[in-house]
Short mmCIF file of C-alpha atoms and ligand atoms in Angstrom, two decimals:
data_model
loop_
_atom_site.label_atom_id
_atom_site.label_comp_id
_atom_site.label_asym_id
_atom_site.label_seq_id
_atom_site.Cartn_x
_atom_site.Cartn_y
_atom_site.Cartn_z
CA MET A 1 -99.98 -49.05 64.18
CA LEU A 2 -103.25 -46.32 65.56
CA HIS A 3 -105.19 -47.52 68.27
CA ILE A 4 -108.42 -45.89 69.25
CA HIS A 5 -109.15 -46.49 73.35
CA THR A 6 -112.48 -45.62 74.72
CA ILE A 7 -113.31 -43.64 77.66
CA PRO A 8 -116.76 -43.75 79.07
CA ALA A 9 -117.94 -41.05 81.35
CA PHE A 10 -121.44 -39.69 82.87
CA THR A 11 -123.97 -42.08 81.69
CA ASP A 12 -123.38 -42.02 77.89
CA ASN A 13 -120.66 -40.26 76.67
CA TYR A 14 -117.60 -41.36 75.30
CA PHE A 15 -114.31 -39.80 75.23
CA TRP A 16 -111.95 -41.00 72.40
CA LEU A 17 -108.31 -41.58 73.31
CA LEU A 18 -106.21 -41.69 69.90
CA GLN A 19 -103.04 -43.26 70.32
CA PRO A 20 -100.79 -42.87 66.95
CA ASP A 21 -98.39 -45.70 67.84
CA ILE A 22 -99.03 -48.35 69.82
CA GLY A 23 -95.44 -48.20 71.00
CA SER A 24 -95.07 -44.89 72.20
CA PRO A 25 -97.55 -43.34 75.15
CA ASP A 26 -98.44 -40.54 73.72
CA THR A 27 -102.18 -40.26 72.74
CA TYR A 28 -104.67 -37.44 72.42
CA ILE A 29 -108.25 -37.10 73.64
CA VAL A 30 -111.00 -36.04 71.84
CA ASP A 31 -114.15 -34.23 73.72
CA PRO A 32 -113.04 -34.73 77.39
CA GLY A 33 -116.04 -33.64 79.44
CA ALA A 34 -114.41 -34.53 82.59
CA ALA A 35 -110.84 -34.42 83.55
CA GLN A 36 -111.02 -37.42 85.71
CA PRO A 37 -111.96 -40.31 84.07
CA VAL A 38 -108.73 -39.42 81.69
CA TYR A 39 -106.51 -38.85 84.61
CA ASP A 40 -107.66 -42.54 86.19
CA TYR A 41 -107.58 -44.40 82.85
CA LEU A 42 -103.51 -42.66 81.63
CA THR A 43 -102.53 -43.63 84.90
CA LYS A 44 -103.95 -47.52 84.81
CA HIS A 45 -102.12 -47.64 81.05
CA LYS A 46 -99.05 -45.78 81.70
CA LEU A 47 -100.09 -43.28 78.65
CA THR A 48 -99.46 -39.51 78.58
CA LEU A 49 -101.47 -36.78 76.75
CA GLN A 50 -100.08 -34.45 73.93
CA GLY A 51 -102.98 -33.07 72.77
CA ILE A 52 -106.80 -32.35 73.03
CA LEU A 53 -109.33 -31.88 70.16
CA LEU A 54 -112.52 -30.63 70.96
CA THR A 55 -115.59 -30.81 68.25
CA HIS A 56 -117.94 -28.14 69.46
CA HIS A 57 -119.05 -26.00 72.56
CA HIS A 58 -121.28 -28.27 74.63
CA HIS A 59 -120.28 -28.66 78.23
CA ASP A 60 -120.02 -32.55 78.63
CA HIS A 61 -117.53 -32.46 75.57
CA ILE A 62 -114.81 -29.32 76.97
CA ASP A 63 -115.56 -29.10 80.43
CA GLY A 64 -112.03 -31.71 81.34
CA ALA A 65 -110.52 -29.84 78.47
CA ALA A 66 -108.74 -26.72 80.39
CA GLU A 67 -107.83 -28.66 83.14
CA LEU A 68 -105.94 -31.55 81.48
CA ALA A 69 -104.13 -28.58 79.30
CA GLU A 70 -102.45 -27.02 82.44
CA SER A 71 -101.46 -30.30 83.98
CA PHE A 72 -99.75 -31.85 80.55
CA LYS A 73 -99.20 -28.19 79.71
CA ILE A 74 -100.65 -29.22 76.31
CA LEU A 75 -102.61 -27.40 73.71
CA ILE A 76 -106.04 -27.27 72.96
CA TYR A 77 -107.73 -27.48 68.96
CA GLY A 78 -111.09 -26.71 68.18
CA PRO A 79 -113.36 -24.80 66.45
CA ASP A 80 -113.08 -20.72 66.01
CA SER A 81 -115.96 -19.92 68.71
CA LYS A 82 -116.54 -17.30 71.36
CA ARG A 83 -118.38 -20.46 73.42
CA ILE A 84 -114.77 -22.32 73.37
CA PRO A 85 -112.34 -19.30 75.18
CA GLN A 86 -110.10 -22.67 76.30
CA VAL A 87 -109.23 -23.69 72.50
CA THR A 88 -105.99 -22.85 72.04
CA GLN A 89 -104.79 -23.41 68.77
CA HIS A 90 -108.61 -22.71 66.14
CA LEU A 91 -109.13 -25.55 63.28
CA TYR A 92 -110.86 -25.08 60.04
CA GLU A 93 -112.31 -26.53 57.24
CA GLY A 94 -109.45 -28.28 55.10
CA ASN A 95 -106.43 -27.96 57.52
CA ARG A 96 -104.28 -30.71 58.38
CA LEU A 97 -103.35 -31.25 62.18
CA GLN A 98 -100.68 -33.56 63.06
CA LEU A 99 -100.70 -36.11 65.89
CA GLY A 100 -97.36 -37.96 66.30
CA ASN A 101 -97.02 -39.80 62.99
CA ILE A 102 -100.89 -39.37 61.62
CA SER A 103 -103.19 -36.53 60.84
CA ALA A 104 -106.28 -35.40 61.41
CA GLU A 105 -108.02 -33.72 58.53
CA ILE A 106 -110.58 -31.10 59.63
CA MET A 107 -114.67 -31.20 58.31
CA GLU A 108 -116.85 -27.99 59.61
CA ILE A 109 -120.06 -29.58 59.85
CA PRO A 110 -122.21 -27.23 61.36
CA GLY A 111 -126.06 -28.34 62.17
CA HIS A 112 -126.27 -29.81 66.13
CA THR A 113 -124.44 -26.67 66.78
CA LEU A 114 -122.94 -23.74 64.60
CA ASP A 115 -119.41 -24.12 65.92
CA HIS A 116 -119.06 -27.96 65.14
CA ILE A 117 -115.81 -29.75 63.44
CA ALA A 118 -114.88 -33.19 62.72
CA TYR A 119 -111.65 -34.59 62.64
CA LEU A 120 -111.00 -37.37 59.44
CA ILE A 121 -108.22 -39.29 59.58
CA ASN A 122 -106.86 -41.57 56.90
CA THR A 123 -104.04 -43.83 57.42
CA PRO A 124 -102.72 -46.17 55.30
CA ASP A 125 -103.12 -49.59 57.82
CA SER A 126 -106.07 -48.67 58.22
CA SER A 127 -110.29 -47.87 57.15
CA PRO A 128 -110.65 -43.76 57.40
CA LEU A 129 -111.30 -43.07 60.72
CA LEU A 130 -114.31 -40.21 61.56
CA PHE A 131 -114.44 -38.40 65.24
CA SER A 132 -118.16 -36.73 64.66
CA GLY A 133 -118.70 -35.68 67.71
CA ASP A 134 -122.96 -34.90 68.28
CA THR A 135 -122.99 -35.04 64.20
CA LEU A 136 -124.09 -38.60 63.15
CA PHE A 137 -125.20 -41.39 65.67
CA ALA A 138 -125.60 -44.93 65.31
CA VAL A 139 -128.66 -45.01 63.68
CA GLY A 140 -129.33 -40.98 64.22
CA CYS A 141 -127.95 -37.85 64.33
CA GLY A 142 -127.40 -34.70 67.15
CA ARG A 143 -130.38 -32.53 68.10
CA LEU A 144 -130.75 -29.07 66.76
CA PHE A 145 -129.37 -26.36 69.18
CA ASP A 146 -127.85 -23.51 67.51
CA GLY A 147 -127.65 -25.13 64.18
CA THR A 148 -130.44 -25.24 61.78
CA ALA A 149 -132.02 -28.64 59.95
CA PRO A 150 -130.37 -27.63 56.62
CA LEU A 151 -127.30 -27.23 57.90
CA LEU A 152 -127.32 -30.37 59.78
CA HIS A 153 -128.75 -32.32 56.64
CA GLN A 154 -125.15 -30.57 54.72
CA ALA A 155 -123.54 -31.81 57.25
CA LEU A 156 -124.61 -35.72 57.16
CA GLN A 157 -124.33 -35.72 53.57
CA ARG A 158 -120.95 -34.62 53.50
CA ILE A 159 -120.40 -37.61 56.44
CA ALA A 160 -122.82 -39.89 53.78
CA ALA A 161 -119.90 -39.22 51.07
CA LEU A 162 -117.02 -40.79 52.69
CA PRO A 163 -115.60 -44.31 52.05
CA ASP A 164 -118.16 -47.18 52.96
CA ASP A 165 -115.33 -48.45 55.15
CA THR A 166 -115.06 -45.71 57.17
CA LEU A 167 -115.80 -45.79 60.62
CA VAL A 168 -117.95 -43.33 62.99
CA PHE A 169 -116.84 -42.40 66.47
CA CYS A 170 -119.46 -40.62 67.83
CA GLY A 171 -119.79 -39.19 70.90
CA HIS A 172 -122.38 -40.77 73.20
CA GLU A 173 -124.39 -44.37 73.24
CA TYR A 174 -127.54 -43.63 72.03
CA THR A 175 -127.95 -46.91 69.45
CA LEU A 176 -130.74 -49.17 71.22
CA ALA A 177 -132.95 -45.32 71.80
CA ASN A 178 -132.09 -44.28 68.22
CA ILE A 179 -132.89 -47.90 66.70
CA ARG A 180 -136.76 -48.05 68.43
CA PHE A 181 -137.53 -44.65 66.61
CA ALA A 182 -135.74 -45.63 63.06
CA LEU A 183 -138.04 -48.79 63.21
CA THR A 184 -140.88 -46.22 63.48
CA ILE A 185 -140.17 -44.92 59.86
CA GLU A 186 -138.84 -47.98 58.19
CA PRO A 187 -140.51 -51.14 59.98
CA ASP A 188 -139.79 -53.40 57.18
CA ASN A 189 -135.68 -52.42 56.82
CA THR A 190 -134.28 -56.14 57.37
CA ASP A 191 -130.89 -54.66 58.16
CA LEU A 192 -132.44 -52.27 61.06
CA LYS A 193 -134.02 -55.69 62.55
CA SER A 194 -130.91 -57.45 62.19
CA ARG A 195 -128.97 -55.00 63.70
CA GLN A 196 -131.13 -53.88 66.31
CA GLU A 197 -130.47 -57.85 68.00
CA ILE A 198 -126.57 -57.48 67.46
CA GLU A 199 -126.37 -53.82 69.34
CA ILE A 200 -128.80 -54.86 71.47
CA GLN A 201 -126.74 -58.34 72.55
CA LYS A 202 -123.42 -55.75 72.78
CA ARG A 203 -125.21 -53.51 75.50
CA GLU A 204 -125.98 -56.39 77.49
CA ARG A 205 -122.49 -57.57 77.54
CA GLY A 206 -121.31 -54.04 78.56
CA VAL A 207 -119.96 -53.37 75.11
CA PRO A 208 -120.42 -49.98 73.14
CA THR A 209 -122.01 -50.35 70.15
CA LEU A 210 -119.50 -47.54 68.43
CA PRO A 211 -117.33 -47.40 66.78
CA THR A 212 -120.45 -47.54 64.14
CA LEU A 213 -119.64 -48.50 60.26
CA LEU A 214 -120.72 -45.39 57.73
CA ASP A 215 -121.74 -48.44 55.25
CA LEU A 216 -124.07 -50.04 57.83
CA GLU A 217 -125.68 -46.57 58.68
CA ARG A 218 -125.93 -46.31 55.04
CA ARG A 219 -128.70 -49.19 55.52
CA THR A 220 -130.24 -48.07 58.70
CA ASN A 221 -129.57 -44.68 59.75
CA PRO A 222 -133.15 -42.90 58.36
CA PHE A 223 -131.32 -39.43 58.98
CA LEU A 224 -129.04 -40.87 56.08
CA ARG A 225 -131.97 -42.17 53.55
CA CYS A 226 -134.43 -39.27 53.54
CA HIS A 227 -133.74 -39.88 49.72
CA LEU A 228 -135.75 -43.32 50.10
CA ASN A 229 -139.73 -43.81 49.66
CA SER A 230 -139.75 -45.78 52.46
CA VAL A 231 -138.79 -43.18 54.74
CA ARG A 232 -140.39 -40.21 53.05
CA THR A 233 -143.51 -42.11 52.97
CA SER A 234 -143.20 -42.65 56.85
CA VAL A 235 -142.52 -39.10 57.10
CA GLU A 236 -145.07 -37.58 55.47
CA ARG A 237 -147.47 -39.81 57.23
CA LEU A 238 -146.06 -39.53 60.85
CA SER A 239 -146.14 -35.53 60.32
CA ASN A 240 -149.33 -35.31 58.16
CA GLN A 241 -147.22 -33.45 55.28
CA THR A 242 -146.68 -33.61 52.18
CA LEU A 243 -143.09 -32.92 51.81
CA THR A 244 -141.48 -32.40 48.51
CA THR A 245 -137.36 -31.70 48.81
CA ASP A 246 -135.04 -34.37 50.87
CA ALA A 247 -134.17 -31.57 53.18
CA GLU A 248 -137.83 -30.97 54.35
CA ILE A 249 -138.35 -34.69 54.69
CA PHE A 250 -134.65 -34.16 56.92
CA ALA A 251 -136.33 -31.79 59.16
CA SER A 252 -139.73 -33.22 59.00
CA LEU A 253 -137.85 -36.61 60.52
CA ARG A 254 -135.75 -34.46 62.94
CA LEU A 255 -138.88 -32.76 64.70
CA LEU A 256 -140.30 -36.65 64.78
CA LYS A 257 -137.57 -37.72 66.63
CA ASP A 258 -137.76 -34.66 69.00
CA ARG A 259 -141.42 -35.71 69.89
CA PHE A 260 -140.32 -39.52 69.92
ZN1 LIG B 301 -123.46 -31.44 71.59
#
């Protein structure tokens, strides 16, 4: 039975640690932006590392990878990107990566950065799990760095097409700030309002708001709701523009969030 451990780091990053079989100490780390929190966690829980999975080149997602790989003599998996020379095995769309007794399918989802990939895990005894890096966040999405709005829009639509019960493990705890912005776009969204109360309570107890459920994202995340009149009307009003396509609405919504 697969178990996912959460390692909080820096101010709002999460490094996700996958333990494919709860009976074995073997684990795989996703996006270790620093080595020390991973060492500390592995030592405390008597676990060992078998591989490193990277989603994109940003420092807070990769900076611990080389040191961990050297210490444990393991491979670093990630996108084919000049900006991540540490990667020892490149992964491409549709590739399958074996992690002990489970396997992850690779999705290329450029947008936040051009080199962004996600890891999708399907097992017979759990919901699908998606490690989405900085592409989809709870009630939000990543900023545009070297990617473009149409690419990010397309990436999010691919993610939105996954099954309702998909659990999304994002790279950052941005949920409360994202909800405050989302309420400026959809102030009458009752799912969003009740979600705000629930997520505030989790943060007050020091509990992560992640992973998030894809079905809940479809109901509360404005970046997955650009096709709806409620979102279109607000984005047009706040950006003072007439917008025709969902992709244009998405691009304007992303700009509004940048300025929020
Ligand atoms: Zn990033």
